[in-house]
Amino acid sequence: MKVKTLGQFIIEKQTDFPYAKGELSRLLRDIGIAAKIVNRAVNKAGLVEILGETGEVNVQGEQVKKLDVFANEQFIAALKAGGECCAIASEENEDIIPIDSEVSKNAKYVVAIDPLDGSSNIDVNVSVGTIFSIYRRISLAGPGTIEDFFQRGTEQVAAGYVIYGSSAMLVYTTGKGVNGFTLDPSIGEFCLSHPNMKTPKSGAVYSINEGNYLHFPEGVKKYIKYCQEEDKPSARPYSSRYIGSGVADIHRNLIVGGIYIYPTTTKSPKGKLRLLYECNPLAFIIEQAGGKATDGTNRILEINVTELHQRTPLFIGAQSMVDKAMEFMEATS
Ligand code: AHG
Ligand code: MN
Ligand code: MN
């Protein structure tokens, strides 16, 4: 079998962007490099001093894990060194990180990133991930500004995630379908393993943290009951699968067909997940794979962005399942 590496694939696809000069390709390459370094750390996690908490609390009020910090540093370093990115927005940093360096002075892109998704799973050897979203800058020159990030998800130039699982995979889209690459540790390269990924129109898996059940909106409670009812033609009851790493849950559902929901709760009245570096990139990928992503009413990619760490509820996955969940939401609103 002929192996195609991520680098080779990106060069081949550059012809999709006749006016591009390879900057986006280099940006994706830089993200791939950081992903490999993070993967190496994740693989050795029990052996090296990288498990546990730093003792700090991040802008979201969450305990910061050492691997959160490590991953954040690696992606920032790779993006700074690569020269194609003029500002970074990260889950781990309250403000944007403008990049003001000689190599980045002509950079056209900004990157929003969740360097480590699923932090609660780091210490227990369960899959974690990275999520990234790339926009063309709006500001004209110099380091990027916060306004560069206040663009709707529909304006994303590319988005992707890395899953550090039983194997490491990088999945990305530039708006022309979704492709997945598995890391071959023997050559240290991401190799095309899942070309043109499509998600089933319907599925039989639902993923939601049911521990929050009492705090869910009525529509979500009713939809969960619907998932649990017996009905042969629609393959119900569905299976419940929830890892707690959004990337891993959504990746599995992409492949087998399913719905992932993180609704509003009384604790998190705006939802928990962040629009910029979690929901928008995942929505872009799932839409490109033929699925759907909404906040229960509106398309995720059309939500106005007014805050860096803006939160939104998320209903994402197979089209018919998201539509059904939205019917329940509408009926109870
Ligand atoms: P992060 O580790 O970047 O903070 O994100 C975790 C997110 C998401 O990946 C996951 O599905 C969800 O939070 C889990 O939240 P609960 O523990 O509340 O279910
Ligand atoms: Mn996350
Ligand atoms: Mn995170």
GROMACS .gro file of C-alpha atoms and ligand atoms in nm:
model
  354
    1MET     CA    1   0.000   0.000   0.000
    2LYS     CA    2   0.132   0.342  -0.091
    3VAL     CA    3   0.159   0.569   0.213
    4LYS     CA    4   0.064   0.935   0.183
    5THR     CA    5   0.188   1.160   0.462
    6LEU     CA    6   0.006   1.468   0.589
    7GLY     CA    7   0.279   1.683   0.434
    8GLN     CA    8   0.242   1.520   0.093
    9PHE     CA    9  -0.137   1.541   0.108
   10ILE     CA   10  -0.129   1.910   0.198
   11ILE     CA   11   0.101   1.989  -0.095
   12GLU     CA   12  -0.125   1.794  -0.330
   13LYS     CA   13  -0.432   1.983  -0.204
   14GLN     CA   14  -0.268   2.320  -0.245
   15THR     CA   15  -0.405   2.325  -0.600
   16ASP     CA   16  -0.752   2.365  -0.438
   17PHE     CA   17  -0.635   2.716  -0.348
   18PRO     CA   18  -0.487   2.853  -0.670
   19TYR     CA   19  -0.408   3.192  -0.518
   20ALA     CA   20  -0.253   3.055  -0.202
   21LYS     CA   21   0.119   3.065  -0.165
   22GLY     CA   22   0.152   2.773   0.071
   23GLU     CA   23   0.103   2.968   0.394
   24LEU     CA   24  -0.196   2.765   0.508
   25SER     CA   25  -0.013   2.445   0.425
   26ARG     CA   26   0.277   2.555   0.640
   27LEU     CA   27   0.042   2.649   0.922
   28LEU     CA   28  -0.112   2.302   0.917
   29ARG     CA   29   0.235   2.154   0.909
   30ASP     CA   30   0.329   2.356   1.222
   31ILE     CA   31   0.020   2.229   1.403
   32GLY     CA   32   0.114   1.872   1.303
   33ILE     CA   33   0.461   1.917   1.452
   34ALA     CA   34   0.327   2.039   1.789
   35ALA     CA   35   0.073   1.754   1.787
   36LYS     CA   36   0.353   1.499   1.756
   37ILE     CA   37   0.540   1.651   2.050
   38VAL     CA   38   0.223   1.652   2.264
   39ASN     CA   39   0.151   1.294   2.160
   40ARG     CA   40   0.497   1.189   2.272
   41ALA     CA   41   0.433   1.347   2.613
   42VAL     CA   42   0.087   1.187   2.641
   43ASN     CA   43   0.234   0.845   2.559
   44LYS     CA   44   0.494   0.873   2.833
   45ALA     CA   45   0.259   1.043   3.077
   46GLY     CA   46   0.297   0.793   3.361
   47LEU     CA   47   0.674   0.785   3.330
   48VAL     CA   48   0.760   1.151   3.324
   49GLU     CA   49   0.662   1.431   3.559
   50ILE     CA   50   0.364   1.548   3.352
   51LEU     CA   51   0.060   1.411   3.533
   52GLY     CA   52  -0.138   1.604   3.788
   53GLU     CA   53  -0.229   1.964   3.849
   54THR     CA   54  -0.015   2.275   3.849
   55GLY     CA   55  -0.208   2.416   4.143
   56GLU     CA   56  -0.337   2.701   3.926
   57VAL     CA   57  -0.689   2.779   3.808
   58ASN     CA   58  -0.738   2.898   3.447
   59VAL     CA   59  -0.957   3.177   3.306
   60GLN     CA   60  -1.248   2.933   3.298
   61GLY     CA   61  -1.213   2.865   3.671
   62GLU     CA   62  -1.085   2.513   3.605
   63GLN     CA   63  -0.786   2.335   3.762
   64VAL     CA   64  -0.492   2.355   3.524
   65LYS     CA   65  -0.316   2.026   3.457
   66LYS     CA   66   0.053   2.011   3.377
   67LEU     CA   67  -0.026   1.863   3.038
   68ASP     CA   68  -0.263   2.155   2.963
   69VAL     CA   69   0.029   2.390   3.015
   70PHE     CA   70   0.274   2.174   2.822
   71ALA     CA   71   0.039   2.138   2.523
   72ASN     CA   72  -0.035   2.511   2.527
   73GLU     CA   73   0.337   2.592   2.523
   74GLN     CA   74   0.407   2.349   2.241
   75PHE     CA   75   0.135   2.485   2.011
   76ILE     CA   76   0.226   2.845   2.084
   77ALA     CA   77   0.595   2.775   2.020
   78ALA     CA   78   0.525   2.593   1.693
   79LEU     CA   79   0.291   2.867   1.569
   80LYS     CA   80   0.535   3.141   1.663
   81ALA     CA   81   0.829   2.967   1.499
   82GLY     CA   82   0.634   2.879   1.184
   83GLY     CA   83   0.582   3.243   1.083
   84GLU     CA   84   0.230   3.205   0.935
   85CYS     CA   85   0.026   3.308   1.240
   86CYS     CA   86  -0.005   3.665   1.371
   87ALA     CA   87  -0.210   3.594   1.686
   88ILE     CA   88  -0.329   3.301   1.894
   89ALA     CA   89  -0.637   3.267   2.114
   90SER     CA   90  -0.608   2.979   2.358
   91GLU     CA   91  -0.834   2.830   2.620
   92GLU     CA   92  -0.545   2.863   2.861
   93ASN     CA   93  -0.486   3.237   2.812
   94GLU     CA   94  -0.727   3.508   2.911
   95ASP     CA   95  -0.618   3.744   2.633
   96ILE     CA   96  -0.501   3.680   2.281
   97ILE     CA   97  -0.131   3.624   2.222
   98PRO     CA   98  -0.028   3.871   1.951
   99ILE     CA   99   0.278   3.758   1.757
  100ASP     CA  100   0.524   4.030   1.683
  101SER     CA  101   0.834   3.885   1.527
  102GLU     CA  102   1.042   3.919   1.217
  103VAL     CA  103   0.935   3.576   1.080
  104SER     CA  104   0.564   3.649   1.135
  105LYS     CA  105   0.551   3.997   0.992
  106ASN     CA  106   0.364   3.889   0.679
  107ALA     CA  107   0.148   3.631   0.855
  108LYS     CA  108  -0.212   3.623   0.728
  109TYR     CA  109  -0.375   3.390   0.976
  110VAL     CA  110  -0.491   3.373   1.336
  111VAL     CA  111  -0.541   3.047   1.524
  112ALA     CA  112  -0.785   2.970   1.806
  113ILE     CA  113  -0.695   2.660   2.001
  114ASP     CA  114  -0.797   2.427   2.280
  115PRO     CA  115  -0.452   2.279   2.333
  116LEU     CA  116  -0.575   1.993   2.547
  117ASP     CA  117  -0.936   1.886   2.538
  118GLY     CA  118  -1.060   1.640   2.796
  119SER     CA  119  -0.817   1.739   3.071
  120SER     CA  120  -1.004   1.536   3.331
  121ASN     CA  121  -0.897   1.221   3.143
  122ILE     CA  122  -0.523   1.286   3.136
  123ASP     CA  123  -0.438   1.118   3.463
  124VAL     CA  124  -0.643   0.807   3.393
  125ASN     CA  125  -0.506   0.703   3.053
  126VAL     CA  126  -0.817   0.794   2.855
  127SER     CA  127  -0.813   0.973   2.518
  128VAL     CA  128  -0.758   1.347   2.509
  129GLY     CA  129  -0.735   1.585   2.215
  130THR     CA  130  -0.646   1.921   2.066
  131ILE     CA  131  -0.889   2.139   1.870
  132PHE     CA  132  -0.788   2.422   1.634
  133SER     CA  133  -0.956   2.679   1.417
  134ILE     CA  134  -0.790   2.902   1.157
  135TYR     CA  135  -0.914   3.241   1.030
  136ARG     CA  136  -0.772   3.487   0.784
  137ARG     CA  137  -0.686   3.807   0.970
  138ILE     CA  138  -0.906   4.116   0.931
  139SER     CA  139  -0.652   4.362   1.069
  140LEU     CA  140  -0.414   4.486   0.806
  141ALA     CA  141  -0.064   4.448   0.942
  142GLY     CA  142   0.148   4.395   1.250
  143PRO     CA  143   0.050   4.152   1.523
  144GLY     CA  144  -0.310   4.028   1.512
  145THR     CA  145  -0.584   4.188   1.721
  146ILE     CA  146  -0.884   4.059   1.912
  147GLU     CA  147  -1.114   4.165   1.624
  148ASP     CA  148  -0.942   3.906   1.407
  149PHE     CA  149  -1.110   3.643   1.625
  150PHE     CA  150  -1.455   3.801   1.624
  151GLN     CA  151  -1.557   3.629   1.302
  152ARG     CA  152  -1.835   3.381   1.259
  153GLY     CA  153  -1.754   3.013   1.226
  154THR     CA  154  -1.855   3.028   0.860
  155GLU     CA  155  -1.539   3.234   0.800
  156GLN     CA  156  -1.304   2.958   0.916
  157VAL     CA  157  -1.040   2.881   0.656
  158ALA     CA  158  -0.953   2.550   0.815
  159ALA     CA  159  -1.022   2.361   1.134
  160GLY     CA  160  -0.928   2.032   1.284
  161TYR     CA  161  -0.861   1.821   1.583
  162VAL     CA  162  -0.601   1.578   1.702
  163ILE     CA  163  -0.702   1.280   1.910
  164TYR     CA  164  -0.441   1.120   2.133
  165GLY     CA  165  -0.610   0.784   2.160
  166SER     CA  166  -0.522   0.419   2.107
  167SER     CA  167  -0.350   0.572   1.807
  168ALA     CA  168  -0.298   0.943   1.743
  169MET     CA  169  -0.504   1.093   1.463
  170LEU     CA  170  -0.522   1.434   1.302
  171VAL     CA  171  -0.849   1.519   1.129
  172TYR     CA  172  -0.895   1.844   0.940
  173THR     CA  173  -1.098   2.029   0.684
  174THR     CA  174  -1.038   2.331   0.466
  175GLY     CA  175  -1.403   2.335   0.358
  176LYS     CA  176  -1.354   2.070   0.092
  177GLY     CA  177  -1.436   1.757   0.287
  178VAL     CA  178  -1.272   1.599   0.587
  179ASN     CA  179  -0.959   1.387   0.590
  180GLY     CA  180  -0.808   1.188   0.873
  181PHE     CA  181  -0.444   1.093   0.927
  182THR     CA  182  -0.311   0.835   1.168
  183LEU     CA  183   0.031   0.878   1.323
  184ASP     CA  184   0.266   0.599   1.222
  185PRO     CA  185   0.508   0.601   1.515
  186SER     CA  186   0.767   0.401   1.320
  187ILE     CA  187   0.821   0.687   1.075
  188GLY     CA  188   0.691   0.970   1.295
  189GLU     CA  189   0.444   1.091   1.031
  190PHE     CA  190   0.068   1.138   1.015
  191CYS     CA  191  -0.042   0.920   0.720
  192LEU     CA  192  -0.371   0.941   0.531
  193SER     CA  193  -0.590   0.666   0.675
  194HIS     CA  194  -0.944   0.809   0.654
  195PRO     CA  195  -0.988   0.992   0.320
  196ASN     CA  196  -1.307   1.191   0.265
  197MET     CA  197  -1.473   1.111   0.598
  198LYS     CA  198  -1.853   1.109   0.602
  199THR     CA  199  -2.077   1.071   0.903
  200PRO     CA  200  -2.392   0.855   0.878
  201LYS     CA  201  -2.718   1.050   0.832
  202SER     CA  202  -2.852   0.878   1.140
  203GLY     CA  203  -2.701   0.673   1.419
  204ALA     CA  204  -2.765   0.488   1.740
  205VAL     CA  205  -2.535   0.653   1.995
  206TYR     CA  206  -2.612   0.947   2.223
  207SER     CA  207  -2.344   1.120   2.428
  208ILE     CA  208  -2.431   1.353   2.713
  209ASN     CA  209  -2.328   1.389   3.077
  210GLU     CA  210  -2.646   1.248   3.229
  211GLY     CA  211  -2.520   1.330   3.577
  212ASN     CA  212  -2.648   1.680   3.503
  213TYR     CA  213  -2.995   1.548   3.411
  214LEU     CA  214  -3.186   1.742   3.675
  215HIS     CA  215  -3.037   2.066   3.545
  216PHE     CA  216  -3.113   2.009   3.175
  217PRO     CA  217  -3.378   2.203   2.980
  218GLU     CA  218  -3.708   2.017   2.941
  219GLY     CA  219  -3.646   1.948   2.570
  220VAL     CA  220  -3.319   1.770   2.642
  221LYS     CA  221  -3.476   1.561   2.918
  222LYS     CA  222  -3.751   1.455   2.677
  223TYR     CA  223  -3.502   1.380   2.401
  224ILE     CA  224  -3.300   1.156   2.636
  225LYS     CA  225  -3.617   0.963   2.717
  226TYR     CA  226  -3.684   0.935   2.343
  227CYS     CA  227  -3.332   0.787   2.296
  228GLN     CA  228  -3.409   0.527   2.561
  229GLU     CA  229  -3.747   0.417   2.421
  230GLU     CA  230  -3.788   0.084   2.241
  231ASP     CA  231  -3.846   0.130   1.867
  232LYS     CA  232  -3.697  -0.120   1.621
  233PRO     CA  233  -3.725   0.088   1.298
  234SER     CA  234  -3.521   0.373   1.445
  235ALA     CA  235  -3.274   0.139   1.620
  236ARG     CA  236  -3.385   0.257   1.964
  237PRO     CA  237  -3.294   0.235   2.243
  238TYR     CA  238  -2.969   0.404   2.143
  239SER     CA  239  -2.647   0.326   2.321
  240SER     CA  240  -2.519   0.582   2.567
  241ARG     CA  241  -2.146   0.657   2.526
  242TYR     CA  242  -1.976   0.946   2.704
  243ILE     CA  243  -1.601   0.970   2.744
  244GLY     CA  244  -1.586   1.328   2.871
  245SER     CA  245  -1.330   1.428   2.608
  246GLY     CA  246  -1.540   1.613   2.351
  247VAL     CA  247  -1.293   1.535   2.073
  248ALA     CA  248  -1.304   1.160   2.143
  249ASP     CA  249  -1.683   1.152   2.179
  250ILE     CA  250  -1.739   1.351   1.862
  251HIS     CA  251  -1.474   1.156   1.669
  252ARG     CA  252  -1.640   0.825   1.759
  253ASN     CA  253  -1.982   0.959   1.670
  254LEU     CA  254  -1.851   1.095   1.340
  255ILE     CA  255  -1.743   0.744   1.245
  256VAL     CA  256  -2.028   0.530   1.382
  257GLY     CA  257  -2.314   0.784   1.374
  258GLY     CA  258  -2.441   0.954   1.685
  259ILE     CA  259  -2.524   1.277   1.864
  260TYR     CA  260  -2.321   1.464   2.125
  261ILE     CA  261  -2.503   1.718   2.340
  262TYR     CA  262  -2.367   1.966   2.591
  263PRO     CA  263  -2.676   2.170   2.673
  264THR     CA  264  -2.726   2.462   2.905
  265THR     CA  265  -2.759   2.355   3.266
  266THR     CA  266  -2.865   2.554   3.568
  267LYS     CA  267  -2.494   2.557   3.665
  268SER     CA  268  -2.380   2.671   3.318
  269PRO     CA  269  -2.672   2.875   3.184
  270LYS     CA  270  -2.486   2.953   2.861
  271GLY     CA  271  -2.352   2.600   2.819
  272LYS     CA  272  -2.003   2.487   2.907
  273LEU     CA  273  -1.821   2.455   2.577
  274ARG     CA  274  -1.644   2.745   2.414
  275LEU     CA  275  -1.753   2.871   2.074
  276LEU     CA  276  -1.421   2.982   1.933
  277TYR     CA  277  -1.191   2.689   1.993
  278GLU     CA  278  -1.429   2.401   2.063
  279CYS     CA  279  -1.770   2.438   1.899
  280ASN     CA  280  -1.685   2.625   1.578
  281PRO     CA  281  -1.402   2.399   1.464
  282LEU     CA  282  -1.594   2.083   1.556
  283ALA     CA  283  -1.905   2.217   1.383
  284PHE     CA  284  -1.707   2.296   1.066
  285ILE     CA  285  -1.570   1.941   1.055
  286ILE     CA  286  -1.900   1.771   1.129
  287GLU     CA  287  -2.086   1.981   0.869
  288GLN     CA  288  -1.817   1.902   0.615
  289ALA     CA  289  -1.865   1.533   0.697
  290GLY     CA  290  -2.239   1.567   0.627
  291GLY     CA  291  -2.356   1.618   0.985
  292LYS     CA  292  -2.509   1.909   1.170
  293ALA     CA  293  -2.421   2.136   1.464
  294THR     CA  294  -2.656   2.376   1.644
  295ASP     CA  295  -2.703   2.537   1.983
  296GLY     CA  296  -3.048   2.378   1.999
  297THR     CA  297  -3.198   2.645   1.772
  298ASN     CA  298  -2.930   2.813   1.561
  299ARG     CA  299  -2.651   2.687   1.343
  300ILE     CA  300  -2.328   2.705   1.546
  301LEU     CA  301  -2.128   2.846   1.255
  302GLU     CA  302  -2.361   3.148   1.227
  303ILE     CA  303  -2.342   3.260   1.590
  304ASN     CA  304  -2.192   3.607   1.637
  305VAL     CA  305  -1.866   3.603   1.827
  306THR     CA  306  -1.834   3.886   2.079
  307GLU     CA  307  -1.610   3.732   2.345
  308LEU     CA  308  -1.292   3.529   2.326
  309HIS     CA  309  -1.412   3.266   2.572
  310GLN     CA  310  -1.779   3.278   2.473
  311ARG     CA  311  -1.978   2.970   2.563
  312THR     CA  312  -2.262   2.802   2.381
  313PRO     CA  313  -2.476   2.491   2.416
  314LEU     CA  314  -2.388   2.231   2.152
  315PHE     CA  315  -2.595   1.968   1.970
  316ILE     CA  316  -2.370   1.800   1.715
  317GLY     CA  317  -2.368   1.485   1.506
  318ALA     CA  318  -2.583   1.292   1.260
  319GLN     CA  319  -2.827   1.519   1.080
  320SER     CA  320  -3.150   1.336   1.162
  321MET     CA  321  -3.054   1.298   1.528
  322VAL     CA  322  -2.974   1.668   1.572
  323ASP     CA  323  -3.300   1.755   1.393
  324LYS     CA  324  -3.495   1.530   1.628
  325ALA     CA  325  -3.332   1.680   1.939
  326MET     CA  326  -3.415   2.029   1.806
  327GLU     CA  327  -3.778   1.929   1.757
  328PHE     CA  328  -3.793   1.843   2.128
  329MET     CA  329  -3.624   2.172   2.216
  330GLU     CA  330  -3.870   2.369   2.005
  331ALA     CA  331  -4.173   2.187   2.142
  332THR     CA  332  -4.079   2.284   2.497
  333SER     CA  333  -3.954   2.639   2.439
  334AHG     P1  334  -1.144   2.092   2.843
  334AHG     O1  335  -1.072   1.971   2.895
  334AHG     O2  336  -1.071   2.156   2.728
  334AHG     O3  337  -1.181   2.191   2.949
  334AHG     O4  338  -1.280   2.045   2.773
  334AHG     C1  339  -1.361   1.948   2.830
  334AHG     C2  340  -1.499   1.958   2.769
  334AHG     C3  341  -1.530   1.858   2.662
  334AHG     O5  342  -1.425   1.808   2.591
  334AHG     C4  343  -1.601   1.747   2.733
  334AHG     O6  344  -1.688   1.679   2.650
  334AHG     C5  345  -1.670   1.820   2.842
  334AHG     O7  346  -1.593   1.934   2.870
  334AHG     C6  347  -1.687   1.737   2.964
  334AHG     O8  348  -1.755   1.810   3.058
  334AHG     P2  349  -1.826   1.740   3.183
  334AHG     O9  350  -1.716   1.685   3.267
  334AHG    O10  351  -1.902   1.853   3.246
  334AHG    O11  352  -1.918   1.634   3.128
  335MN      MN  353  -1.203   2.144   2.566
  336MN      MN  354  -0.872   2.228   2.715
   0.00000   0.00000   0.00000
